[in-house]
Tab-separated table of C-alpha atoms in Angstrom:
chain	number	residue	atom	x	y	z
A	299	UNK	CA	-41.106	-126.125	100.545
A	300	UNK	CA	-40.465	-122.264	100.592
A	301	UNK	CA	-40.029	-120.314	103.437
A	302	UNK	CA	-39.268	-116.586	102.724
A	303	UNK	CA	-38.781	-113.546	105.067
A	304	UNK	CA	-37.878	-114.842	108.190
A	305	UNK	CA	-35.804	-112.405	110.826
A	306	UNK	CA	-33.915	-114.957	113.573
A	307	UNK	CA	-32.312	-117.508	112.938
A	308	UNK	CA	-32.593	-120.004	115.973
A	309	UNK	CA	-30.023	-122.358	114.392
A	310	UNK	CA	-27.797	-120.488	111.327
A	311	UNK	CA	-28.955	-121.507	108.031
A	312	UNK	CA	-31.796	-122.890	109.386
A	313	UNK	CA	-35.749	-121.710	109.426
A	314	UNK	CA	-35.890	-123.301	113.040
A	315	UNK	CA	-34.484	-125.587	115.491
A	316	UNK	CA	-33.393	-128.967	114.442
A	317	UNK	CA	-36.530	-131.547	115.126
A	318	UNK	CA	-35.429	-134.403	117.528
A	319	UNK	CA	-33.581	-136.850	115.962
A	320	UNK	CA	-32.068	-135.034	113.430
A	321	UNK	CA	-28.492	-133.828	113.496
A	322	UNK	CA	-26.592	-131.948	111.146
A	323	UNK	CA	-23.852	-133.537	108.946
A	324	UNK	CA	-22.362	-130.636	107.231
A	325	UNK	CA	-22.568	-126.502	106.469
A	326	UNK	CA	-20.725	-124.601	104.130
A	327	UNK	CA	-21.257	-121.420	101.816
A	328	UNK	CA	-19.755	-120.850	98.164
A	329	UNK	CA	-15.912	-119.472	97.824
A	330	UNK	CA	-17.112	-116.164	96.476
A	331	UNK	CA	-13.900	-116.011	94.065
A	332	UNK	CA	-14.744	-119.349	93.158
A	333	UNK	CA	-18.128	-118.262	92.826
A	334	UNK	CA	-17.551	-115.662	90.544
A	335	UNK	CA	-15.593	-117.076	87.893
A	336	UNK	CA	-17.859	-119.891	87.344
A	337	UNK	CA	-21.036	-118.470	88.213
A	338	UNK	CA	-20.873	-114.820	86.733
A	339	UNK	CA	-18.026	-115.483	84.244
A	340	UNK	CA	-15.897	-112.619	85.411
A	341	UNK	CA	-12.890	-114.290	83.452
A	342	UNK	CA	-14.548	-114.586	80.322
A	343	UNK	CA	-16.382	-111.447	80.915
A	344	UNK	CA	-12.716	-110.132	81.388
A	345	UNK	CA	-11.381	-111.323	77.884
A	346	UNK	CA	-14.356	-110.002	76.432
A	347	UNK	CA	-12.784	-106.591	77.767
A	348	UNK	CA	-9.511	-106.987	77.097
A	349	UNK	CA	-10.371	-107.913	73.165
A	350	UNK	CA	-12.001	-104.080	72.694
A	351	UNK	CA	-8.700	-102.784	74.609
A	352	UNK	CA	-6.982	-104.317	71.570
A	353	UNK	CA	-9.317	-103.769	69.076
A	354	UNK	CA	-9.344	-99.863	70.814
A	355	UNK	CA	-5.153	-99.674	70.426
A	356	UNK	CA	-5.083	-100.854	66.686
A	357	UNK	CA	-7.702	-98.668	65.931
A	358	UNK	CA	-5.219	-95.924	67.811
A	359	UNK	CA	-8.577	-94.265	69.825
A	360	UNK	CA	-7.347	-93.073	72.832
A	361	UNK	CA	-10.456	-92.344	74.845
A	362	UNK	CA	-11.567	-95.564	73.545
A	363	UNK	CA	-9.144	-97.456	74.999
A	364	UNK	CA	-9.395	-95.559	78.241
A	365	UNK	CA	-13.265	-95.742	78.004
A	366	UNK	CA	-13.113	-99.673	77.701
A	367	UNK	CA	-10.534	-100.482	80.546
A	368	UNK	CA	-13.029	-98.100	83.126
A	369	UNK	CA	-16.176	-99.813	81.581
A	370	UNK	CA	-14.299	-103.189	81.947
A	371	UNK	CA	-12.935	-102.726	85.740
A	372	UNK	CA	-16.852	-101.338	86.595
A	373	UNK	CA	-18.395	-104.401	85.328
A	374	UNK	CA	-15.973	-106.950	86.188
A	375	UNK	CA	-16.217	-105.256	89.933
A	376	UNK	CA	-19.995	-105.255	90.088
A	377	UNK	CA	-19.810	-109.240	89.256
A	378	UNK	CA	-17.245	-109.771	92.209
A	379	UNK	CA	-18.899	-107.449	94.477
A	380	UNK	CA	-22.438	-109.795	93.765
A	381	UNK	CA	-20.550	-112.919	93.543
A	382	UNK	CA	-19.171	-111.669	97.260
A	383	UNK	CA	-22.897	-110.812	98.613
A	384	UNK	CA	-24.203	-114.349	97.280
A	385	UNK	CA	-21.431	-116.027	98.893
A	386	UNK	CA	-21.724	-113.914	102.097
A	387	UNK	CA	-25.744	-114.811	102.381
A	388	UNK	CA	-25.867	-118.273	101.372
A	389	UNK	CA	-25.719	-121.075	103.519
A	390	UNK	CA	-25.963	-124.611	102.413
A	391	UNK	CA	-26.857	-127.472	104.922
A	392	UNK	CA	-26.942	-131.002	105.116
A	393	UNK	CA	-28.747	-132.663	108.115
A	394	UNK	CA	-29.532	-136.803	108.449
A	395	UNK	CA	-32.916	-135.496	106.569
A	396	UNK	CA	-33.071	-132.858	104.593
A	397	UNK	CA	-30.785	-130.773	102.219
A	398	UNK	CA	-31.252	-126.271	102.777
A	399	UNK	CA	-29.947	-123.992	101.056
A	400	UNK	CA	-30.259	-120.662	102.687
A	401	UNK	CA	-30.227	-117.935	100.139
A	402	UNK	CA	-30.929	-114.483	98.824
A	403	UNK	CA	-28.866	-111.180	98.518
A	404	UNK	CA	-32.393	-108.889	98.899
A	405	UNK	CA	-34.656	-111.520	99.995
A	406	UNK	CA	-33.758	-114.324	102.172
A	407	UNK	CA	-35.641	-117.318	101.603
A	408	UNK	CA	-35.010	-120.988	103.224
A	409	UNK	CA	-35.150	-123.966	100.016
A	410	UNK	CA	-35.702	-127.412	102.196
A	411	UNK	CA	-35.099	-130.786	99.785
A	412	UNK	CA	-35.894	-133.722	101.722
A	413	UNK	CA	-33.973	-136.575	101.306
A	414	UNK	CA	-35.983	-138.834	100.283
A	415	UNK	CA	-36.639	-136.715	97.340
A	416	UNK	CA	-33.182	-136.578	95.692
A	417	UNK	CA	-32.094	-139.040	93.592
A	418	UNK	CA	-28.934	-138.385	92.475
A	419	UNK	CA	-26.036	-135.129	91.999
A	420	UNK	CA	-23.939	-134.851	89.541
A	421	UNK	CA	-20.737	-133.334	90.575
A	422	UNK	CA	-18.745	-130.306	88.423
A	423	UNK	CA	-15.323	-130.300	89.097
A	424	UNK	CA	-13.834	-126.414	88.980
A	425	UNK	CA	-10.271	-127.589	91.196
A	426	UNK	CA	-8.439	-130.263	92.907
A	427	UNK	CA	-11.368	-130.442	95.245
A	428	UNK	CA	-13.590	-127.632	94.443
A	429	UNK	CA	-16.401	-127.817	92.536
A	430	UNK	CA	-20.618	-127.719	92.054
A	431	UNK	CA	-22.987	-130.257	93.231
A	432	UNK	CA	-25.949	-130.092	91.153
A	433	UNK	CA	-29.172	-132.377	92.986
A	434	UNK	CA	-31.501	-133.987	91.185
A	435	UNK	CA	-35.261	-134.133	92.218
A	436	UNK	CA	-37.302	-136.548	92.551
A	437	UNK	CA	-40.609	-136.438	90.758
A	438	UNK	CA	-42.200	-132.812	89.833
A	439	UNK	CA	-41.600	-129.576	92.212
A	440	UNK	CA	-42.637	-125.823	91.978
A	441	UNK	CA	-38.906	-125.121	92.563
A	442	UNK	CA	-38.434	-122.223	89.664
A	443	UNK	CA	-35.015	-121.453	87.450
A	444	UNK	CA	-35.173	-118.223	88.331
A	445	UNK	CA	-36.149	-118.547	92.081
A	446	UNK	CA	-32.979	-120.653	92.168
A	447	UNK	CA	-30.700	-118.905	90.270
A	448	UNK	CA	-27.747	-118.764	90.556
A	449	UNK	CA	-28.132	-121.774	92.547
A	450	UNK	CA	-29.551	-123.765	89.933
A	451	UNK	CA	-27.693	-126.015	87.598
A	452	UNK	CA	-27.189	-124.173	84.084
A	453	UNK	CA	-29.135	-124.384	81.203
A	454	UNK	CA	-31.890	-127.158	83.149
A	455	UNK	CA	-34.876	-124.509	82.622
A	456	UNK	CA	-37.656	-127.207	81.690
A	457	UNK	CA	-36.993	-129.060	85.060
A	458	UNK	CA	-34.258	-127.388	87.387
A	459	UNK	CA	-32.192	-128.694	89.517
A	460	UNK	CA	-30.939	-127.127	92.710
A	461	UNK	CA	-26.564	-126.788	93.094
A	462	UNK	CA	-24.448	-126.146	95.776
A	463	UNK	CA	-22.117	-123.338	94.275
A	464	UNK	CA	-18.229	-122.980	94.362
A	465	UNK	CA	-17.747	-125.098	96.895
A	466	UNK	CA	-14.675	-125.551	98.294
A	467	UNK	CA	-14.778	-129.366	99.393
A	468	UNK	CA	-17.587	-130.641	97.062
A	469	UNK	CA	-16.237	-134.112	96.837
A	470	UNK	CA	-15.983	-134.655	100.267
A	471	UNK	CA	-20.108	-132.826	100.677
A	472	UNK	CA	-20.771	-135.639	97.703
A	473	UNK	CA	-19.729	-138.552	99.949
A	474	UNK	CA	-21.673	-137.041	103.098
A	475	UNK	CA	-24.773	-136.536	100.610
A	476	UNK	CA	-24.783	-140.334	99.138
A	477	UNK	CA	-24.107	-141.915	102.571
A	478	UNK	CA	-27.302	-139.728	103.653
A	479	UNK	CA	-29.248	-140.248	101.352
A	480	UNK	CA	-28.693	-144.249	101.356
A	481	UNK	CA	-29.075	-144.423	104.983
A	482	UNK	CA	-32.904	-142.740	104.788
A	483	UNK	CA	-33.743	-144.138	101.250
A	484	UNK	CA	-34.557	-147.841	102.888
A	485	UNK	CA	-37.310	-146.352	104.673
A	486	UNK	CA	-39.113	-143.227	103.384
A	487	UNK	CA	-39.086	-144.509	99.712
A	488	UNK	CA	-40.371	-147.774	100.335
A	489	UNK	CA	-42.660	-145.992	102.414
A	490	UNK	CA	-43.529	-143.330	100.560
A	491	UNK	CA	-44.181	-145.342	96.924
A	492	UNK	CA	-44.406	-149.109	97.883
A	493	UNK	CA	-46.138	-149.619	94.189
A	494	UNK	CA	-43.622	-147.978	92.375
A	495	UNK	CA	-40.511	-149.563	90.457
A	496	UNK	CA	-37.113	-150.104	91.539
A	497	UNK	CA	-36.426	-147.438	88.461
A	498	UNK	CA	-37.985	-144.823	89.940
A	499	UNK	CA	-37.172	-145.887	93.394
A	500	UNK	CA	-33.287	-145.845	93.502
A	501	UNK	CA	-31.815	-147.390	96.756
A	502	UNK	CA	-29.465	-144.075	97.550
A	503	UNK	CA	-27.853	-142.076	95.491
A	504	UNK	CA	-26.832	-144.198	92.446
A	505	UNK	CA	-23.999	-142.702	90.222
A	506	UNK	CA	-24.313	-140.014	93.092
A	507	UNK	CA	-20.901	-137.973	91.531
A	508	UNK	CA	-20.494	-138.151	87.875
C-alpha cells in the first residue's frame, strides 16, 4: 500500500501513470495557513506566548519579556515554516479508484486507499468551505499514526484514519468522494465479500460528511 522513495513523477502526485480506465476526479494540497492553525496550533501556541508576555510585564522583568516575545516569534515561525513545507509537498488525489495522498517533507512516500476500502469520512469544518476530511478504512491496515501524521485524524491512535488537511474546498472533495465511492461500491464489494453483511458492506459512502 506504501510506496516510498520514488524520484519522477510520470503523472504529479502519482507513483505512475494512470492504468486504463481510470481518470482522475480531483487534486488539491492543504492551505498551508490553514494548515497551520489547525494542524500545529500556531494560534493557541501563540496565546500560550502572549500569557508569559503578561505574566513577564506584571512581574516588571525586562529581559523576560523580551526573552519570551523572541522565543515566541522563533517557535511560532518554525510551525509556519513546517506547516508551509507540508503543504508545499503534499498532494492529495482522487481518481474513479483510488484515493493518494502524496506526502513527506524529508521522505516522500505515495499512501494509495482504494475505494472499495473506505467506508465513510467524516468532514471537520475549519471555514465557510474549508475544512478536513478524515476517511475511514475498511477492515484492518498497517497504515501507522505516526507514518500518517499529520495527515491522520487526531487522537484515532488504536485504528487511524487517513485526512485530507486544510483543505480549501473540502465540501465540494466530500461530494466527489461519496459519488466515487458509490459508483465502484456495487461492484468490488459485492465482489470482494459476497458472504459478508450489508453492515459491513455499506452501499457508498453512508453518512459520508458528518
Amino acid at each position: 500500500m506504501i510506496i516510498t522513495e520514488y524520484d519522477d513523477e510520470p503523472v504529479r502526485g502519482l507513483p505512475g501513470e494512470l492504468p486504463e480506465g481510470e481518470t482522475l476526479l480531483w487534486q488539491g494540497s492543504p492551505e498551508w495557513q490553514l494548515l497551520a492553525r489547525s494542524a500545529f496550533f500556531t494560534r493557541i501556541v501563540g496565546l500560550y506566548f502572549a500569557v508569559l508576555v503578561a505574566l513577564a510585564i506584571y512581574n516588571g522583568s525586562t529581559s523576560g519579556v523580551i526573552a519570551t516575545i523572541i522565543a515566541g516569534a522563533v517557535g511560532i515561525g518554525l510551525l509556519m515554516l513546517y506547516a508551509w513545507a507540508v503543504a508545499r509537498t503534499t498532494v492529495y488525489t482522487l481518481t474513479s479508484r483510488r484515493v493518494v495522498l502524496r506526502v513527506g517533507v524529508a521522505l516522500n512516500m505515495c499512501i494509495n486507499l482504494p475505494l472499495a476500502k473506505i467506508g465513510g469520512a467524516n468532514l471537520r469544518p475549519l471555514g465557510p468551505v474549508e475544512g478536513d476530511l478524515a476517511l475511514q478504512l475498511i477492515g484492518p491496515h498497517k497504515l501507522g499514526y505516526l507514518v500518517l501524521w499529520p495527515h491522520a485524524r487526531p487522537w484515532k491512535l488504536g485504528n487511524p484514519q487517513p485526512m485530507l488537511r486544510a483543505l480549501p474546498d473540502a465540501a465540494v472533495v466530500g461530494e466527489r468522494l461519496a459519488r466515487a465511492v458509490a459508483a465502484i461500491a456495487p461492484v468490488d464489494r459485492a465482489a470482494e465479500a459476497p458472504s459478508k453483511s450489508a453492515e459491513t458492506m455499506p452501499a457508498g459512502l453512508q453518512g459520508a460528511i458528518a
